Amino acid sequence: HHRLSTKGKFLGDFSYTKWANEAADRFEKGNPIGEWKDETMSGWCEKYTHLMFTGEIRSNRGTPYTENSIKTYANACQVLFRFGRKMGLKASRAEYREFFAAMEKYMERQGYNPKTRAEVINAVHIMVYHWTYEFNLPQPERHRMQKVEKPIVVIPPELISVVVNDDRFIGTDLQHVWEAACTILLTTLRLSDILGLKPEHFTDESGRMAIVKETQKTGSMVALPIPNRLASIFRENLAKGSPWSAPIDAAILHAKLRSIFSPFPEVNKPHTIGGHTKLLWEWVTPHMLRKSAITGLIYYGVDHLSVRHASGHSQNSAAFWKYVKVVDSRFKSEISAGHEAMLKTPKPTSTPAM
């Protein structure tokens, strides 16, 4: 008998532990595997997930699945149940194509973001592929997700200097969060690199401080200058043995980062993404600040080669040119506003002297 702890891991609106243990009860009383061919796809996916946490189905490396992986597959099962369309494993490839397309449309209507839709579809496909291979049935082709151009959301470039030069967080229990936010905004570092910063990553020669380190995601070496405003604070912290005035981790930043930006009127305006409207500061995440840092450098005229070096983008990076496009759009909007203002200006009554 395989059971999960009774602490209860929650995923969406259902208890993962309760669901998994109920699944265990059903399948421990179930039929031999060969008698399940006409069961629904939902049933087979549920069985696959149960066998994941009993250890009878393992990862490609032969290791047991982690609880987070099992939760991802359990969530996919729940979405499949809610979708509600019944189909067995003996479907044709054309029927599978239509099924996955309809399931993707269902998730889009329910407000699932593109990343979650892809995770769910991928998990269901893997589970169905496993059983169709087991029973020598037609196997579903990999479903091609609808291409969604995810908008790049950034804070206004002008707000970066306002936040960095604001003293309200100095000496408060948010100072370390403010320090991390400013460091991202001024260096373009990813969250993983911010959390990995150590005293040995800082150079301070002739009064000019820089962060010199190998980035965790790309392995590229970066040397990022630190403006005096932030350098003076880092010097105080480093004298006490840490870059930060208090310990930071991902949970702290995700929980408290928005508190840094909510007081500023520039980000207290509604912003809609994927049909969901929030105030702009409510969209703030560490990665959103990295995007803001990149677009801010481009906006203020730093050449693309230097920005790519700082942010770790390759010369042919498609992602980098999306940032350039955001800035170009901003310039076009400002020029359009200038044209509108000029055309509204009354004509002079006489020709100005030259």
Short mmCIF file of C-alpha atoms in Angstrom, two decimals:
data_model
loop_
_atom_site.label_atom_id
_atom_site.label_comp_id
_atom_site.label_asym_id
_atom_site.label_seq_id
_atom_site.Cartn_x
_atom_site.Cartn_y
_atom_site.Cartn_z
CA HIS A 1 0.00 0.00 0.00
CA HIS A 2 1.36 3.36 -1.04
CA ARG A 3 0.12 6.49 0.72
CA LEU A 4 1.20 10.09 0.82
CA SER A 5 1.57 12.07 4.02
CA THR A 6 -1.59 13.56 5.48
CA LYS A 7 -0.15 17.09 5.49
CA GLY A 8 -1.99 17.77 2.22
CA LYS A 9 -0.30 19.29 -0.79
CA PHE A 10 -2.70 21.66 -2.54
CA LEU A 11 -2.82 22.19 -6.27
CA GLY A 12 -5.50 24.52 -7.57
CA ASP A 13 -8.76 23.84 -5.75
CA PHE A 14 -8.20 20.21 -4.76
CA SER A 15 -6.12 18.39 -2.18
CA TYR A 16 -3.36 16.48 -3.95
CA THR A 17 -2.91 14.07 -1.02
CA LYS A 18 -6.63 13.25 -0.80
CA TRP A 19 -6.90 12.75 -4.57
CA ALA A 20 -3.78 10.56 -4.74
CA ASN A 21 -4.89 8.34 -1.87
CA GLU A 22 -8.36 7.91 -3.38
CA ALA A 23 -6.66 6.92 -6.65
CA ALA A 24 -4.60 4.37 -4.74
CA ASP A 25 -7.77 2.83 -3.30
CA ARG A 26 -9.39 2.55 -6.72
CA PHE A 27 -6.42 1.00 -8.46
CA GLU A 28 -5.54 -1.40 -5.68
CA LYS A 29 -9.01 -2.87 -6.25
CA GLY A 30 -8.72 -2.51 -10.04
CA ASN A 31 -8.47 -4.93 -12.92
CA PRO A 32 -5.23 -6.37 -14.31
CA ILE A 33 -3.51 -3.94 -16.65
CA GLY A 34 -4.44 -5.85 -19.82
CA GLU A 35 -8.17 -5.45 -19.14
CA TRP A 36 -8.04 -1.66 -19.19
CA LYS A 37 -7.85 -1.11 -22.96
CA ASP A 38 -11.38 0.33 -23.24
CA GLU A 39 -11.09 2.59 -20.20
CA THR A 40 -11.19 6.34 -20.86
CA MET A 41 -8.09 8.41 -21.43
CA SER A 42 -8.76 10.09 -18.08
CA GLY A 43 -8.67 6.75 -16.28
CA TRP A 44 -5.41 5.73 -17.91
CA CYS A 45 -3.79 9.05 -17.09
CA GLU A 46 -4.91 8.71 -13.49
CA LYS A 47 -3.41 5.22 -13.37
CA TYR A 48 -0.13 6.51 -14.81
CA THR A 49 0.07 9.18 -12.12
CA HIS A 50 -0.64 6.61 -9.41
CA LEU A 51 2.16 4.39 -10.72
CA MET A 52 4.47 7.42 -10.64
CA PHE A 53 4.10 7.86 -6.90
CA THR A 54 4.25 4.13 -6.20
CA GLY A 55 7.56 4.10 -8.09
CA GLU A 56 6.40 1.55 -10.68
CA ILE A 57 6.83 4.17 -13.42
CA ARG A 58 10.13 6.03 -13.27
CA SER A 59 11.84 8.85 -15.10
CA ASN A 60 13.99 8.29 -18.20
CA ARG A 61 17.02 8.25 -15.89
CA GLY A 62 15.52 5.38 -13.93
CA THR A 63 15.00 7.48 -10.81
CA PRO A 64 11.69 7.95 -8.94
CA TYR A 65 9.73 11.02 -9.93
CA THR A 66 9.93 13.98 -7.56
CA GLU A 67 6.80 15.11 -5.76
CA ASN A 68 6.73 18.29 -7.86
CA SER A 69 6.71 16.20 -11.07
CA ILE A 70 3.92 14.01 -9.72
CA LYS A 71 1.93 17.12 -8.80
CA THR A 72 2.35 18.43 -12.36
CA TYR A 73 0.94 15.19 -13.79
CA ALA A 74 -1.82 15.08 -11.17
CA ASN A 75 -2.80 18.60 -12.16
CA ALA A 76 -2.92 17.53 -15.82
CA CYS A 77 -5.28 14.71 -14.82
CA GLN A 78 -7.53 17.17 -13.01
CA VAL A 79 -7.68 19.46 -16.06
CA LEU A 80 -8.46 16.42 -18.22
CA PHE A 81 -11.32 15.45 -15.88
CA ARG A 82 -12.72 18.98 -15.93
CA PHE A 83 -12.46 19.11 -19.72
CA GLY A 84 -14.91 16.22 -19.59
CA ARG A 85 -14.60 14.80 -23.12
CA LYS A 86 -14.59 11.00 -23.06
CA MET A 87 -12.23 9.14 -25.34
CA GLY A 88 -10.55 5.74 -25.14
CA LEU A 89 -7.03 4.77 -26.06
CA LYS A 90 -8.10 3.18 -29.35
CA ALA A 91 -8.55 6.55 -31.03
CA SER A 92 -7.08 7.34 -34.44
CA ARG A 93 -4.35 9.92 -34.85
CA ALA A 94 -6.86 12.32 -36.40
CA GLU A 95 -9.12 11.90 -33.35
CA TYR A 96 -6.16 12.58 -31.04
CA ARG A 97 -5.30 15.74 -32.99
CA GLU A 98 -8.86 17.02 -32.66
CA PHE A 99 -8.98 16.04 -28.97
CA PHE A 100 -5.81 17.93 -28.00
CA ALA A 101 -6.79 20.98 -30.05
CA ALA A 102 -10.19 21.08 -28.30
CA MET A 103 -8.51 20.62 -24.90
CA GLU A 104 -6.16 23.52 -25.58
CA LYS A 105 -9.14 25.73 -26.56
CA TYR A 106 -10.92 24.68 -23.34
CA MET A 107 -7.93 25.70 -21.20
CA GLU A 108 -7.63 29.02 -23.02
CA ARG A 109 -11.31 29.75 -22.29
CA GLN A 110 -10.76 28.84 -18.64
CA GLY A 111 -7.95 31.41 -18.39
CA TYR A 112 -4.94 29.06 -18.15
CA ASN A 113 -1.77 30.87 -19.20
CA PRO A 114 0.24 29.59 -22.21
CA LYS A 115 2.93 27.98 -20.05
CA THR A 116 0.39 25.99 -18.01
CA ARG A 117 -1.49 24.94 -21.15
CA ALA A 118 1.76 23.61 -22.63
CA GLU A 119 2.65 21.74 -19.39
CA VAL A 120 -0.77 20.08 -19.19
CA ILE A 121 -0.88 19.08 -22.86
CA ASN A 122 2.67 17.72 -22.69
CA ALA A 123 1.94 15.69 -19.54
CA VAL A 124 -1.26 14.18 -21.01
CA HIS A 125 0.57 13.36 -24.24
CA ILE A 126 3.36 11.56 -22.36
CA MET A 127 0.86 9.52 -20.34
CA VAL A 128 -1.23 8.55 -23.37
CA TYR A 129 1.89 7.75 -25.40
CA HIS A 130 3.04 5.40 -22.62
CA TRP A 131 -0.15 3.33 -22.68
CA THR A 132 -0.60 3.26 -26.47
CA TYR A 133 2.98 1.99 -26.74
CA GLU A 134 2.23 -0.59 -24.02
CA PHE A 135 -0.77 -1.95 -25.94
CA ASN A 136 0.63 -1.49 -29.48
CA LEU A 137 -2.08 1.04 -30.39
CA PRO A 138 -1.83 4.06 -32.73
CA GLN A 139 0.22 6.68 -30.95
CA PRO A 140 -0.75 10.36 -30.82
CA GLU A 141 1.45 12.85 -32.62
CA ARG A 142 2.99 15.64 -30.61
CA HIS A 143 0.40 18.41 -30.37
CA ARG A 144 1.58 21.75 -31.74
CA MET A 145 0.47 24.51 -29.39
CA GLN A 146 -0.96 27.70 -30.82
CA LYS A 147 1.83 30.24 -31.08
CA VAL A 148 1.22 32.98 -28.54
CA GLU A 149 3.27 36.16 -28.64
CA LYS A 150 3.72 36.88 -24.94
CA PRO A 151 3.82 40.63 -24.33
CA ILE A 152 6.89 42.08 -22.61
CA VAL A 153 5.77 44.06 -19.58
CA VAL A 154 8.21 46.54 -18.05
CA ILE A 155 8.17 49.44 -15.63
CA PRO A 156 8.71 52.88 -17.25
CA PRO A 157 12.43 53.61 -17.80
CA GLU A 158 12.10 56.90 -15.92
CA LEU A 159 10.99 55.06 -12.77
CA ILE A 160 14.30 53.19 -12.43
CA SER A 161 16.18 56.27 -11.22
CA VAL A 162 13.26 57.24 -8.97
CA VAL A 163 13.28 53.84 -7.22
CA VAL A 164 17.09 53.68 -6.93
CA ASN A 165 17.35 57.20 -5.47
CA ASP A 166 14.43 56.82 -3.05
CA ASP A 167 15.49 56.71 0.62
CA ARG A 168 12.22 55.51 2.14
CA PHE A 169 13.37 51.87 2.36
CA ILE A 170 16.76 52.56 3.97
CA GLY A 171 16.78 51.25 7.53
CA THR A 172 13.47 49.41 7.16
CA ASP A 173 12.70 45.69 7.04
CA LEU A 174 12.40 46.09 3.25
CA GLN A 175 15.90 47.46 2.67
CA HIS A 176 17.35 44.11 1.54
CA VAL A 177 14.45 43.66 -0.91
CA TRP A 178 14.99 47.19 -2.25
CA GLU A 179 18.73 46.43 -2.60
CA ALA A 180 17.99 43.32 -4.68
CA ALA A 181 15.42 45.17 -6.83
CA CYS A 182 17.90 48.00 -7.53
CA THR A 183 20.66 45.53 -8.35
CA ILE A 184 18.48 43.79 -10.96
CA LEU A 185 17.37 47.14 -12.43
CA LEU A 186 20.97 48.35 -12.76
CA THR A 187 22.71 45.14 -13.87
CA THR A 188 20.07 43.01 -15.72
CA LEU A 189 21.09 40.01 -13.56
CA ARG A 190 18.69 37.08 -13.33
CA LEU A 191 17.21 36.05 -10.00
CA SER A 192 19.48 32.98 -9.82
CA ASP A 193 22.55 35.23 -10.11
CA ILE A 194 21.21 37.72 -7.57
CA LEU A 195 20.71 34.91 -5.04
CA GLY A 196 24.17 33.55 -5.82
CA LEU A 197 26.03 36.83 -5.23
CA LYS A 198 28.93 36.52 -2.77
CA PRO A 199 31.53 39.02 -1.53
CA GLU A 200 34.13 37.57 -3.89
CA HIS A 201 31.99 38.61 -6.88
CA PHE A 202 32.59 42.31 -6.12
CA THR A 203 35.61 44.32 -7.26
CA ASP A 204 36.27 47.79 -5.89
CA GLU A 205 39.23 49.53 -7.52
CA SER A 206 39.90 53.26 -7.49
CA GLY A 207 36.44 53.88 -6.07
CA ARG A 208 34.68 52.07 -8.93
CA MET A 209 32.72 49.00 -7.93
CA ALA A 210 31.67 46.17 -10.28
CA ILE A 211 30.11 42.73 -10.10
CA VAL A 212 32.25 40.15 -11.90
CA LYS A 213 30.84 36.63 -12.10
CA GLU A 214 29.87 33.72 -14.31
CA THR A 215 26.13 33.71 -14.94
CA GLN A 216 24.36 30.55 -13.86
CA LYS A 217 22.09 30.12 -16.88
CA THR A 218 24.49 30.78 -19.77
CA GLY A 219 27.89 30.37 -18.12
CA SER A 220 29.10 33.65 -19.62
CA MET A 221 31.42 35.95 -17.65
CA VAL A 222 30.03 39.43 -17.03
CA ALA A 223 31.60 42.55 -15.54
CA LEU A 224 28.83 44.92 -14.48
CA PRO A 225 29.63 48.40 -13.08
CA ILE A 226 27.70 49.51 -10.00
CA PRO A 227 26.68 53.19 -9.74
CA ASN A 228 27.92 55.09 -6.67
CA ARG A 229 24.44 55.24 -5.14
CA LEU A 230 24.28 51.45 -4.81
CA ALA A 231 28.03 50.93 -4.40
CA SER A 232 28.08 52.85 -1.11
CA ILE A 233 25.38 50.58 0.28
CA PHE A 234 27.16 47.45 -0.92
CA ARG A 235 30.38 48.66 0.77
CA GLU A 236 28.56 48.95 4.11
CA ASN A 237 27.03 45.49 3.71
CA LEU A 238 30.24 43.82 2.51
CA ALA A 239 32.07 45.20 5.54
CA LYS A 240 29.69 43.01 7.56
CA GLY A 241 30.34 39.95 5.37
CA SER A 242 27.38 39.90 2.95
CA PRO A 243 26.21 41.86 -0.12
CA TRP A 244 22.79 42.31 1.51
CA SER A 245 21.70 44.08 4.68
CA ALA A 246 19.62 40.98 5.54
CA PRO A 247 19.38 37.45 4.09
CA ILE A 248 17.35 37.11 0.89
CA ASP A 249 15.91 34.14 -0.97
CA ALA A 250 13.44 33.59 -3.81
CA ALA A 251 10.44 33.30 -1.48
CA ILE A 252 11.23 36.62 0.23
CA LEU A 253 11.64 38.45 -3.08
CA HIS A 254 8.47 37.06 -4.63
CA ALA A 255 6.49 37.86 -1.47
CA LYS A 256 7.80 41.38 -0.82
CA LEU A 257 9.06 42.78 -4.12
CA ARG A 258 5.75 44.41 -5.06
CA SER A 259 5.80 46.38 -1.80
CA ILE A 260 8.78 48.29 -3.16
CA PHE A 261 6.87 49.53 -6.22
CA SER A 262 3.30 49.97 -4.98
CA PRO A 263 3.92 53.48 -3.51
CA PHE A 264 4.93 54.98 -6.88
CA PRO A 265 2.12 56.59 -8.96
CA GLU A 266 3.88 55.67 -12.23
CA VAL A 267 2.94 52.00 -11.70
CA ASN A 268 -0.49 52.53 -10.13
CA LYS A 269 -2.18 52.35 -13.51
CA PRO A 270 -4.21 49.42 -14.87
CA HIS A 271 -2.36 47.06 -17.22
CA THR A 272 -4.01 44.15 -19.03
CA ILE A 273 -2.20 40.93 -19.95
CA GLY A 274 -3.98 37.91 -21.42
CA GLY A 275 -7.39 39.27 -20.46
CA HIS A 276 -6.38 39.89 -16.84
CA THR A 277 -6.18 43.48 -15.58
CA LYS A 278 -4.07 44.54 -12.60
CA LEU A 279 -2.21 47.64 -11.54
CA LEU A 280 1.23 47.63 -13.14
CA TRP A 281 3.06 47.16 -9.80
CA GLU A 282 1.03 43.97 -9.22
CA TRP A 283 2.74 42.43 -12.28
CA VAL A 284 6.21 43.03 -10.81
CA THR A 285 8.45 39.94 -10.50
CA PRO A 286 12.25 39.58 -10.44
CA HIS A 287 12.21 38.62 -14.12
CA MET A 288 9.98 41.57 -14.99
CA LEU A 289 12.63 43.82 -13.39
CA ARG A 290 15.34 42.17 -15.51
CA LYS A 291 13.29 42.95 -18.63
CA SER A 292 12.86 46.52 -17.37
CA ALA A 293 16.62 46.80 -16.89
CA ILE A 294 17.32 45.64 -20.45
CA THR A 295 14.75 47.93 -22.05
CA GLY A 296 15.91 50.79 -19.80
CA LEU A 297 19.51 50.52 -21.02
CA ILE A 298 18.35 50.42 -24.64
CA TYR A 299 16.00 53.38 -24.07
CA TYR A 300 18.82 55.50 -22.62
CA GLY A 301 21.05 54.84 -25.60
CA VAL A 302 23.44 52.11 -24.50
CA ASP A 303 24.60 50.29 -27.64
CA HIS A 304 23.11 46.87 -28.28
CA LEU A 305 26.42 45.02 -28.05
CA SER A 306 27.00 46.30 -24.51
CA VAL A 307 23.45 45.49 -23.42
CA ARG A 308 23.72 41.98 -24.84
CA HIS A 309 27.00 41.49 -22.96
CA ALA A 310 25.40 42.62 -19.69
CA SER A 311 22.24 40.55 -20.13
CA GLY A 312 23.91 37.43 -21.55
CA HIS A 313 22.08 37.44 -24.90
CA SER A 314 23.80 36.14 -28.01
CA GLN A 315 24.14 38.23 -31.16
CA ASN A 316 21.30 36.39 -32.88
CA SER A 317 19.03 36.18 -29.83
CA ALA A 318 15.38 36.56 -30.88
CA ALA A 319 14.47 37.43 -27.28
CA PHE A 320 16.84 40.42 -27.26
CA TRP A 321 15.27 41.92 -30.38
CA LYS A 322 11.89 41.76 -28.68
CA TYR A 323 13.28 44.19 -26.10
CA VAL A 324 14.49 46.46 -28.89
CA LYS A 325 11.00 46.32 -30.39
CA VAL A 326 9.47 47.41 -27.06
CA VAL A 327 11.72 50.47 -26.96
CA ASP A 328 11.05 51.28 -30.63
CA SER A 329 7.33 51.13 -29.86
CA ARG A 330 7.84 53.56 -26.98
CA PHE A 331 9.72 56.02 -29.23
CA LYS A 332 7.01 55.80 -31.90
CA SER A 333 4.35 56.47 -29.27
CA GLU A 334 6.25 59.53 -27.99
CA ILE A 335 6.70 60.86 -31.54
CA SER A 336 2.99 60.35 -32.27
CA ALA A 337 2.11 62.24 -29.07
CA GLY A 338 4.49 65.03 -30.17
CA HIS A 339 2.83 65.26 -33.57
CA GLU A 340 -0.58 65.47 -31.93
CA ALA A 341 0.59 68.24 -29.63
CA MET A 342 2.15 70.19 -32.51
CA LEU A 343 -0.96 69.96 -34.65
CA LYS A 344 -3.12 71.24 -31.80
CA THR A 345 -0.94 74.32 -31.31
CA PRO A 346 -2.65 77.47 -32.66
CA LYS A 347 -1.01 79.00 -35.71
CA PRO A 348 0.98 82.17 -34.96
CA THR A 349 -0.67 85.40 -36.08
CA SER A 350 2.52 86.63 -37.68
CA THR A 351 5.64 85.05 -39.10
CA PRO A 352 8.37 84.82 -36.44
CA ALA A 353 11.47 86.94 -37.13
CA MET A 354 14.41 84.91 -38.39
#
